[in-house]
Amino acid sequence: MVSAAAAFDVSKSPLLFSDAGVKFNNEVYVEMLDEKVLPWVTETFDDRYTFIQDGSPANTFNLTQRCKGHFSGFWDKMMWPLSSANINPMDFAIWSIVKSNVSARSYSNVSDLKKALLSSWIKLDEEVVRRTCNSVTTRHSEM
């Protein structure tokens, strides 16, 4: 599994790859947040950000919701409508662009696939990231 974050100022986190065979549950998700995401967010934005995530089970589990005490801004599960994929910028736009770029060919091994994902992530158009992330508040208010 691969995870990432993007922001309205076009900052993009490093791609985070899960090890093969690891079940992506709430414990793995919280560990990733604590060890990878929070340090990147804090270094990149100090305390000027709002962390949002979709409504998947790993993200809404109570252990994950405790993360709101560690992020300066945090949309908890009560803020997410049932059709949350419509307001998560990674879900409604960014991942589909990365996937489209990468799926144009097949890969003989995981290493080559990861390289292609990294290349697509790096080349992601900054204006698309900006517009997509800036539309979150509007999309949320329309739900």
C-alpha positions as protocol buffer text, in pm:
chain_id: "A"
residue {
  index: 1
  type: MET
  ca { x: 0 y: 0 z: 0 }
}
residue {
  index: 2
  type: VAL
  ca { x: 113 y: 354 z: -67 }
}
residue {
  index: 3
  type: SER
  ca { x: 11 y: 667 z: 123 }
}
residue {
  index: 4
  type: ALA
  ca { x: 86 y: 1035 z: 82 }
}
residue {
  index: 5
  type: ALA
  ca { x: -32 y: 1384 z: 166 }
}
residue {
  index: 6
  type: ALA
  ca { x: -66 y: 1703 z: -37 }
}
residue {
  index: 7
  type: ALA
  ca { x: -133 y: 2063 z: 64 }
}
residue {
  index: 8
  type: PHE
  ca { x: -280 y: 2378 z: -85 }
}
residue {
  index: 9
  type: ASP
  ca { x: 67 y: 2536 z: -106 }
}
residue {
  index: 10
  type: VAL
  ca { x: 162 y: 2241 z: -336 }
}
residue {
  index: 11
  type: SER
  ca { x: 378 y: 2073 z: -70 }
}
residue {
  index: 12
  type: LYS
  ca { x: 374 y: 1697 z: -110 }
}
residue {
  index: 13
  type: SER
  ca { x: 485 y: 1445 z: 149 }
}
residue {
  index: 14
  type: PRO
  ca { x: 720 y: 1168 z: 55 }
}
residue {
  index: 15
  type: LEU
  ca { x: 536 y: 860 z: -71 }
}
residue {
  index: 16
  type: LEU
  ca { x: 499 y: 612 z: 214 }
}
residue {
  index: 17
  type: PHE
  ca { x: 509 y: 247 z: 111 }
}
residue {
  index: 18
  type: SER
  ca { x: 387 y: -28 z: 342 }
}
residue {
  index: 19
  type: ASP
  ca { x: 595 y: -343 z: 358 }
}
residue {
  index: 20
  type: ALA
  ca { x: 464 y: -640 z: 162 }
}
residue {
  index: 21
  type: GLY
  ca { x: 220 y: -849 z: 362 }
}
residue {
  index: 22
  type: VAL
  ca { x: 150 y: -582 z: 624 }
}
residue {
  index: 23
  type: LYS
  ca { x: -222 y: -547 z: 696 }
}
residue {
  index: 24
  type: PHE
  ca { x: -298 y: -175 z: 693 }
}
residue {
  index: 25
  type: ASN
  ca { x: -503 y: -149 z: 1012 }
}
residue {
  index: 26
  type: ASN
  ca { x: -543 y: 128 z: 1268 }
}
residue {
  index: 27
  type: GLU
  ca { x: -222 y: 39 z: 1456 }
}
residue {
  index: 28
  type: VAL
  ca { x: -13 y: 50 z: 1136 }
}
residue {
  index: 29
  type: TYR
  ca { x: -187 y: 374 z: 1035 }
}
residue {
  index: 30
  type: VAL
  ca { x: -121 y: 546 z: 1369 }
}
residue {
  index: 31
  type: GLU
  ca { x: 242 y: 431 z: 1361 }
}
residue {
  index: 32
  type: MET
  ca { x: 277 y: 581 z: 1012 }
}
residue {
  index: 33
  type: LEU
  ca { x: 119 y: 907 z: 1131 }
}
residue {
  index: 34
  type: ASP
  ca { x: 344 y: 928 z: 1437 }
}
residue {
  index: 35
  type: GLU
  ca { x: 669 y: 829 z: 1267 }
}
residue {
  index: 36
  type: LYS
  ca { x: 633 y: 971 z: 915 }
}
residue {
  index: 37
  type: VAL
  ca { x: 343 y: 1210 z: 864 }
}
residue {
  index: 38
  type: LEU
  ca { x: 352 y: 1420 z: 1182 }
}
residue {
  index: 39
  type: PRO
  ca { x: 727 y: 1492 z: 1155 }
}
residue {
  index: 40
  type: TRP
  ca { x: 687 y: 1594 z: 787 }
}
residue {
  index: 41
  type: VAL
  ca { x: 382 y: 1811 z: 858 }
}
residue {
  index: 42
  type: THR
  ca { x: 547 y: 1980 z: 1158 }
}
residue {
  index: 43
  type: GLU
  ca { x: 869 y: 2048 z: 968 }
}
residue {
  index: 44
  type: THR
  ca { x: 685 y: 2175 z: 660 }
}
residue {
  index: 45
  type: PHE
  ca { x: 405 y: 2378 z: 819 }
}
residue {
  index: 46
  type: ASP
  ca { x: 499 y: 2431 z: 1184 }
}
residue {
  index: 47
  type: ASP
  ca { x: 149 y: 2462 z: 1335 }
}
residue {
  index: 48
  type: ARG
  ca { x: -27 y: 2622 z: 1036 }
}
residue {
  index: 49
  type: TYR
  ca { x: -223 y: 2331 z: 891 }
}
residue {
  index: 50
  type: THR
  ca { x: -535 y: 2121 z: 923 }
}
residue {
  index: 51
  type: PHE
  ca { x: -494 y: 1747 z: 892 }
}
residue {
  index: 52
  type: ILE
  ca { x: -782 y: 1577 z: 714 }
}
residue {
  index: 53
  type: GLN
  ca { x: -829 y: 1213 z: 624 }
}
residue {
  index: 54
  type: ASP
  ca { x: -1103 y: 1007 z: 471 }
}
residue {
  index: 55
  type: GLY
  ca { x: -1357 y: 795 z: 654 }
}
residue {
  index: 56
  type: SER
  ca { x: -1192 y: 455 z: 606 }
}
residue {
  index: 57
  type: PRO
  ca { x: -1208 y: 225 z: 911 }
}
residue {
  index: 58
  type: ALA
  ca { x: -835 y: 262 z: 989 }
}
residue {
  index: 59
  type: ASN
  ca { x: -877 y: 640 z: 991 }
}
residue {
  index: 60
  type: THR
  ca { x: -1189 y: 658 z: 1206 }
}
residue {
  index: 61
  type: PHE
  ca { x: -1092 y: 406 z: 1474 }
}
residue {
  index: 62
  type: ASN
  ca { x: -1071 y: 563 z: 1822 }
}
residue {
  index: 63
  type: LEU
  ca { x: -695 y: 504 z: 1843 }
}
residue {
  index: 64
  type: THR
  ca { x: -655 y: 708 z: 1526 }
}
residue {
  index: 65
  type: GLN
  ca { x: -888 y: 980 z: 1650 }
}
residue {
  index: 66
  type: ARG
  ca { x: -656 y: 1032 z: 1948 }
}
residue {
  index: 67
  type: CYS
  ca { x: -414 y: 1175 z: 1691 }
}
residue {
  index: 68
  type: LYS
  ca { x: -615 y: 1496 z: 1689 }
}
residue {
  index: 69
  type: GLY
  ca { x: -427 y: 1593 z: 2005 }
}
residue {
  index: 70
  type: HIS
  ca { x: -99 y: 1571 z: 1814 }
}
residue {
  index: 71
  type: PHE
  ca { x: -196 y: 1772 z: 1504 }
}
residue {
  index: 72
  type: SER
  ca { x: -252 y: 2148 z: 1536 }
}
residue {
  index: 73
  type: GLY
  ca { x: -562 y: 2130 z: 1318 }
}
residue {
  index: 74
  type: PHE
  ca { x: -754 y: 1805 z: 1275 }
}
residue {
  index: 75
  type: TRP
  ca { x: -1087 y: 1716 z: 1115 }
}
residue {
  index: 76
  type: ASP
  ca { x: -1218 y: 1431 z: 1326 }
}
residue {
  index: 77
  type: LYS
  ca { x: -1460 y: 1166 z: 1202 }
}
residue {
  index: 78
  type: MET
  ca { x: -1765 y: 1372 z: 1299 }
}
residue {
  index: 79
  type: MET
  ca { x: -1676 y: 1631 z: 1034 }
}
residue {
  index: 80
  type: TRP
  ca { x: -1679 y: 1377 z: 751 }
}
residue {
  index: 81
  type: PRO
  ca { x: -1998 y: 1314 z: 554 }
}
residue {
  index: 82
  type: LEU
  ca { x: -2071 y: 958 z: 441 }
}
residue {
  index: 83
  type: SER
  ca { x: -1947 y: 1034 z: 88 }
}
residue {
  index: 84
  type: SER
  ca { x: -1613 y: 1158 z: 217 }
}
residue {
  index: 85
  type: ALA
  ca { x: -1422 y: 1052 z: -94 }
}
residue {
  index: 86
  type: ASN
  ca { x: -1588 y: 1352 z: -258 }
}
residue {
  index: 87
  type: ILE
  ca { x: -1398 y: 1595 z: -34 }
}
residue {
  index: 88
  type: ASN
  ca { x: -1064 y: 1423 z: 23 }
}
residue {
  index: 89
  type: PRO
  ca { x: -830 y: 1573 z: -241 }
}
residue {
  index: 90
  type: MET
  ca { x: -618 y: 1260 z: -252 }
}
residue {
  index: 91
  type: ASP
  ca { x: -929 y: 1051 z: -330 }
}
residue {
  index: 92
  type: PHE
  ca { x: -1127 y: 1272 z: -568 }
}
residue {
  index: 93
  type: ALA
  ca { x: -835 y: 1382 z: -785 }
}
residue {
  index: 94
  type: ILE
  ca { x: -471 y: 1327 z: -697 }
}
residue {
  index: 95
  type: TRP
  ca { x: -452 y: 947 z: -668 }
}
residue {
  index: 96
  type: SER
  ca { x: -641 y: 903 z: -994 }
}
residue {
  index: 97
  type: ILE
  ca { x: -388 y: 1123 z: -1176 }
}
residue {
  index: 98
  type: VAL
  ca { x: -94 y: 931 z: -1030 }
}
residue {
  index: 99
  type: LYS
  ca { x: -265 y: 599 z: -1109 }
}
residue {
  index: 100
  type: SER
  ca { x: -339 y: 706 z: -1466 }
}
residue {
  index: 101
  type: ASN
  ca { x: 23 y: 802 z: -1525 }
}
residue {
  index: 102
  type: VAL
  ca { x: 156 y: 478 z: -1377 }
}
residue {
  index: 103
  type: SER
  ca { x: -95 y: 235 z: -1528 }
}
residue {
  index: 104
  type: ALA
  ca { x: 1 y: 325 z: -1885 }
}
residue {
  index: 105
  type: ARG
  ca { x: 243 y: 31 z: -1875 }
}
residue {
  index: 106
  type: SER
  ca { x: 302 y: -289 z: -1679 }
}
residue {
  index: 107
  type: TYR
  ca { x: 584 y: -355 z: -1434 }
}
residue {
  index: 108
  type: SER
  ca { x: 780 y: -674 z: -1385 }
}
residue {
  index: 109
  type: ASN
  ca { x: 854 y: -612 z: -1017 }
}
residue {
  index: 110
  type: VAL
  ca { x: 751 y: -402 z: -718 }
}
residue {
  index: 111
  type: SER
  ca { x: 1069 y: -195 z: -729 }
}
residue {
  index: 112
  type: ASP
  ca { x: 991 y: -72 z: -1082 }
}
residue {
  index: 113
  type: LEU
  ca { x: 633 y: 6 z: -983 }
}
residue {
  index: 114
  type: LYS
  ca { x: 754 y: 209 z: -683 }
}
residue {
  index: 115
  type: LYS
  ca { x: 993 y: 402 z: -910 }
}
residue {
  index: 116
  type: ALA
  ca { x: 707 y: 480 z: -1148 }
}
residue {
  index: 117
  type: LEU
  ca { x: 486 y: 594 z: -861 }
}
residue {
  index: 118
  type: LEU
  ca { x: 764 y: 819 z: -729 }
}
residue {
  index: 119
  type: SER
  ca { x: 820 y: 967 z: -1074 }
}
residue {
  index: 120
  type: SER
  ca { x: 449 y: 1037 z: -1123 }
}
residue {
  index: 121
  type: TRP
  ca { x: 427 y: 1189 z: -773 }
}
residue {
  index: 122
  type: ILE
  ca { x: 724 y: 1418 z: -834 }
}
residue {
  index: 123
  type: LYS
  ca { x: 590 y: 1530 z: -1173 }
}
residue {
  index: 124
  type: LEU
  ca { x: 238 y: 1598 z: -1045 }
}
residue {
  index: 125
  type: ASP
  ca { x: 130 y: 1937 z: -1176 }
}
residue {
  index: 126
  type: GLU
  ca { x: 152 y: 2197 z: -897 }
}
residue {
  index: 127
  type: GLU
  ca { x: -151 y: 2392 z: -1016 }
}
residue {
  index: 128
  type: VAL
  ca { x: -362 y: 2075 z: -1005 }
}
residue {
  index: 129
  type: VAL
  ca { x: -248 y: 2012 z: -647 }
}
residue {
  index: 130
  type: ARG
  ca { x: -324 y: 2373 z: -549 }
}
residue {
  index: 131
  type: ARG
  ca { x: -671 y: 2381 z: -707 }
}
residue {
  index: 132
  type: THR
  ca { x: -760 y: 2038 z: -574 }
}
residue {
  index: 133
  type: CYS
  ca { x: -658 y: 2113 z: -215 }
}
residue {
  index: 134
  type: ASN
  ca { x: -817 y: 2457 z: -221 }
}
residue {
  index: 135
  type: SER
  ca { x: -1152 y: 2304 z: -319 }
}
residue {
  index: 136
  type: VAL
  ca { x: -1184 y: 2099 z: 2 }
}
residue {
  index: 137
  type: THR
  ca { x: -1365 y: 2363 z: 209 }
}
residue {
  index: 138
  type: THR
  ca { x: -1614 y: 2433 z: -70 }
}
residue {
  index: 139
  type: ARG
  ca { x: -1676 y: 2064 z: -130 }
}
residue {
  index: 140
  type: HIS
  ca { x: -1726 y: 2008 z: 244 }
}
residue {
  index: 141
  type: SER
  ca { x: -1978 y: 2291 z: 276 }
}
residue {
  index: 142
  type: GLU
  ca { x: -2175 y: 2152 z: -21 }
}
residue {
  index: 143
  type: MET
  ca { x: -2217 y: 1810 z: 144 }
}
